[in-house]
Every structure is written in structure tokens, then in C-alpha cells.
mmCIF file with all atom_site columns, C-alpha atoms in Angstrom:
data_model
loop_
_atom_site.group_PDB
_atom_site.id
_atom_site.type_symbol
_atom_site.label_atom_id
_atom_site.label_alt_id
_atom_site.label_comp_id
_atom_site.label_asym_id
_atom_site.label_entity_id
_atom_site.label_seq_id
_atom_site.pdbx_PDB_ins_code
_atom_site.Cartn_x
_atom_site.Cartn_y
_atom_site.Cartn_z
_atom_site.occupancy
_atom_site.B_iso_or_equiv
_atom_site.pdbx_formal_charge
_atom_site.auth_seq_id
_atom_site.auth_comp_id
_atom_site.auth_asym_id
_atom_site.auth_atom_id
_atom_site.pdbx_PDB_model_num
ATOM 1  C CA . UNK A 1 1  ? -70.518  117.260 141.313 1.00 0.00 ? 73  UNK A CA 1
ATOM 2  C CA . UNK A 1 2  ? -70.784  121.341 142.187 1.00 0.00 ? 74  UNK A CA 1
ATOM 3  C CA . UNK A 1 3  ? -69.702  122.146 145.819 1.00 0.00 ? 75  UNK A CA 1
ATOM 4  C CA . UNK A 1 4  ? -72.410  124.216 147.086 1.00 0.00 ? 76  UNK A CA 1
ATOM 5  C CA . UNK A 1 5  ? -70.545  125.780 149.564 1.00 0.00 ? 77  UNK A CA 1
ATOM 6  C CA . UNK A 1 6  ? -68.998  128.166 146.883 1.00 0.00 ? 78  UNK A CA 1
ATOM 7  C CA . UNK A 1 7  ? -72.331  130.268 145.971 1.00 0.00 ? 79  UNK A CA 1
ATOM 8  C CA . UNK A 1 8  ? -74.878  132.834 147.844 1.00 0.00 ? 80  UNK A CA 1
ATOM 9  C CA . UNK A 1 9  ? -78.144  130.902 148.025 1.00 0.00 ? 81  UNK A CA 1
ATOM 10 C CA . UNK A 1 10 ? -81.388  132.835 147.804 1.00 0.00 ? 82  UNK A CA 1
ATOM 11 C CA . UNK A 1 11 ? -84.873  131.328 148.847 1.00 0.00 ? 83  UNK A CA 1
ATOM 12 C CA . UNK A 1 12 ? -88.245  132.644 148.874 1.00 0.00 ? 84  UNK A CA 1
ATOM 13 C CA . UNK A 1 13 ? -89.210  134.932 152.035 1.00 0.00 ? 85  UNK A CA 1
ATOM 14 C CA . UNK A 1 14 ? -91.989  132.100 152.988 1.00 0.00 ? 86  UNK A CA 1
ATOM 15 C CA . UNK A 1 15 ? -89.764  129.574 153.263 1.00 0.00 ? 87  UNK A CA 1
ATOM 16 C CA . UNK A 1 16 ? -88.608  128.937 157.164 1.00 0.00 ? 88  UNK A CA 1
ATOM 17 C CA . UNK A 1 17 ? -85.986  127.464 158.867 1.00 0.00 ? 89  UNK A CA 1
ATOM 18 C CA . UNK A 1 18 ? -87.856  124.242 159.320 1.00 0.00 ? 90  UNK A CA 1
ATOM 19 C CA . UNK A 1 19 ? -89.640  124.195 155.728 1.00 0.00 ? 91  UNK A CA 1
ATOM 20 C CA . UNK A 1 20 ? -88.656  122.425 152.486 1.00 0.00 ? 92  UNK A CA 1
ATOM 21 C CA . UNK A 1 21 ? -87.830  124.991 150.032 1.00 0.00 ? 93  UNK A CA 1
ATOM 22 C CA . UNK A 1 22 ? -85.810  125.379 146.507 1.00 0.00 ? 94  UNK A CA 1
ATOM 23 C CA . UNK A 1 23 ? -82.456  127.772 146.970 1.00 0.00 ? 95  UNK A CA 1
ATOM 24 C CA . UNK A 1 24 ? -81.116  129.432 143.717 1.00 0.00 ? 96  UNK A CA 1
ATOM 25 C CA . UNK A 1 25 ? -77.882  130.777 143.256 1.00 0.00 ? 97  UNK A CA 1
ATOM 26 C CA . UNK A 1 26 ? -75.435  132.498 140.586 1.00 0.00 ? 98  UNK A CA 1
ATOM 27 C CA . UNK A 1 27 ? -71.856  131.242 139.978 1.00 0.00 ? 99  UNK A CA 1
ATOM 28 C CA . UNK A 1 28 ? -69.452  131.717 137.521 1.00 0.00 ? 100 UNK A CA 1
ATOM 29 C CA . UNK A 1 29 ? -72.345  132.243 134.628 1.00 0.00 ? 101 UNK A CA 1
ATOM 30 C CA . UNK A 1 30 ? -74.749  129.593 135.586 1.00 0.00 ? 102 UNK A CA 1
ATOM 31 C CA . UNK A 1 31 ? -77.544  129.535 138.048 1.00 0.00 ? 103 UNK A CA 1
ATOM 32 C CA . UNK A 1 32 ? -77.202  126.541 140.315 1.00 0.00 ? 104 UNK A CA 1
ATOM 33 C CA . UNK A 1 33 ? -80.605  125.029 141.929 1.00 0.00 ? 105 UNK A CA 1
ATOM 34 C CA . UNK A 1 34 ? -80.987  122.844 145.151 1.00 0.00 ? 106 UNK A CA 1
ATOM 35 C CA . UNK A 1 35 ? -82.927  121.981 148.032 1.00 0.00 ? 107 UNK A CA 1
ATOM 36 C CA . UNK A 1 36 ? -82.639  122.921 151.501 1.00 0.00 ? 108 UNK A CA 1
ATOM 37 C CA . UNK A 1 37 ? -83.408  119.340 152.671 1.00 0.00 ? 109 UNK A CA 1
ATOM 38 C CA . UNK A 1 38 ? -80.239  118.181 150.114 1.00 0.00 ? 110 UNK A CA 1
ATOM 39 C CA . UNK A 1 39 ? -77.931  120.991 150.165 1.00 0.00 ? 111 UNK A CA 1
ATOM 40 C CA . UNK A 1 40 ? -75.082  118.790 148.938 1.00 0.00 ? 112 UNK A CA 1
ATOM 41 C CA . UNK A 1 41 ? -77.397  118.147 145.656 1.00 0.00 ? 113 UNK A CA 1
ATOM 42 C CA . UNK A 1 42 ? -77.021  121.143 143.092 1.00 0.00 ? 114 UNK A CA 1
ATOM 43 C CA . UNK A 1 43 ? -77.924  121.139 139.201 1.00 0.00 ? 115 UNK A CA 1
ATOM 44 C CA . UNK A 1 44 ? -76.705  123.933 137.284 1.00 0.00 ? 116 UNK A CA 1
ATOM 45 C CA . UNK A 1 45 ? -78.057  125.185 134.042 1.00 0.00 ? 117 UNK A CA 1
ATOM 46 C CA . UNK A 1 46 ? -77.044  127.755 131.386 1.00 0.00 ? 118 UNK A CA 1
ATOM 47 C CA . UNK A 1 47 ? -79.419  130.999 131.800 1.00 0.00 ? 119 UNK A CA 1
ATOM 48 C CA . UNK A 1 48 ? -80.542  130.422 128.569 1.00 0.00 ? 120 UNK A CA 1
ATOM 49 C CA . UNK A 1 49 ? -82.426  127.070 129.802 1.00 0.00 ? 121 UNK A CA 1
ATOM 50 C CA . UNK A 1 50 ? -83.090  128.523 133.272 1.00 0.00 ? 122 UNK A CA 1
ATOM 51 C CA . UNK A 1 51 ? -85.118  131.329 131.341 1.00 0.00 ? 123 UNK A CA 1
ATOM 52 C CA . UNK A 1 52 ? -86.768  128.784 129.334 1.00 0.00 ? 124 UNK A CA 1
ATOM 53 C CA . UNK A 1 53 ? -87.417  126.995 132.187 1.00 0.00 ? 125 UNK A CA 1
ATOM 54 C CA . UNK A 1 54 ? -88.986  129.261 133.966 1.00 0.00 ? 126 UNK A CA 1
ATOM 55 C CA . UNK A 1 55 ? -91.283  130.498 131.217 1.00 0.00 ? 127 UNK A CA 1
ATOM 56 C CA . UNK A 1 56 ? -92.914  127.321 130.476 1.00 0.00 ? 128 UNK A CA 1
ATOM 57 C CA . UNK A 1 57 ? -93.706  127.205 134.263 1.00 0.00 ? 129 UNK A CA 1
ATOM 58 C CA . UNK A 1 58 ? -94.982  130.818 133.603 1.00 0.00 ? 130 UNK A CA 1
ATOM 59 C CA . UNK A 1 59 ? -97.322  130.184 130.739 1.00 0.00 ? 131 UNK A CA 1
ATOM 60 C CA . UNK A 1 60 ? -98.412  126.879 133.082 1.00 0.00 ? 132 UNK A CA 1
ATOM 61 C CA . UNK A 1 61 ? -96.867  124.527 130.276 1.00 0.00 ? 133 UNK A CA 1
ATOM 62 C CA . UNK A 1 62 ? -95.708  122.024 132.866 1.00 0.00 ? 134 UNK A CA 1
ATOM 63 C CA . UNK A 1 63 ? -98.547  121.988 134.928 1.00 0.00 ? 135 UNK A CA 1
ATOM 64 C CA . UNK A 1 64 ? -99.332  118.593 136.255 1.00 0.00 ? 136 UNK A CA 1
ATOM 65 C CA . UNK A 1 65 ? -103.320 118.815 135.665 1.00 0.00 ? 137 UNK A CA 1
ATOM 66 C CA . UNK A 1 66 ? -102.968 119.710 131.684 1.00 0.00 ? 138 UNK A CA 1
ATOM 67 C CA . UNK A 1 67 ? -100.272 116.763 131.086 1.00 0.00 ? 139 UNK A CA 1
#
């Protein structure tokens, strides 16, 4: 498993202190995902896949309501 002490995690300006959010983070050439409920938790993907990723969310191709 990644520590997740060794990155600089970003979140979204609307997430508070007390809210659920997703943190993303660079290290050493991968971008490393987790959540602030389960810090300890971190996957880490290529940015290749993190790209891909996040265009499918983009062009709504993993949208619950057209599965």
C-alpha cells in the first residue's frame, strides 16, 4: 500500500472540514486518489488512465442513469 502521508493533497474549494470529499495528489509521476473519510486508502494511476478517466466522466460515459 502507498503512504499518504508523502504527497500534497488537493480537494475541491466546496468541500469542508466536516464533508466527505475526494483528495488528489501528484507523486513521483502518478496521481494518487483518496478520500478524506479513509485517508489511509490511496489508489494511484498512470496519467495516461487518470486522463482517460476523467474524460469518460466528461463526455458523461459513466453516468449511472445511461448504464
Amino acid at each position: 500500500m502507498v503512504s499518504s502521508s508523502e504527497s500534497s493533497w488537493s480537494r475541491s474549494d466546496r468541500c469542508t472540514e466536516d464533508s466527505t470529499c475526494v483528495e488528489v495528489a501528484l507523486h513521483r509521476g502518478r496521481v494518487r486518489i483518496r478520500g478524506s473519510l479513509m485517508p489511509g486508502l490511496v489508489l494511484s494511476f498512470s496519467p495516461h488512465t487518470w486522463a482517460e478517466f476523467i474524460g469518460r466522466i466528461k463526455r458523461h460515459e459513466l453516468d449511472l442513469a445511461s448504464a
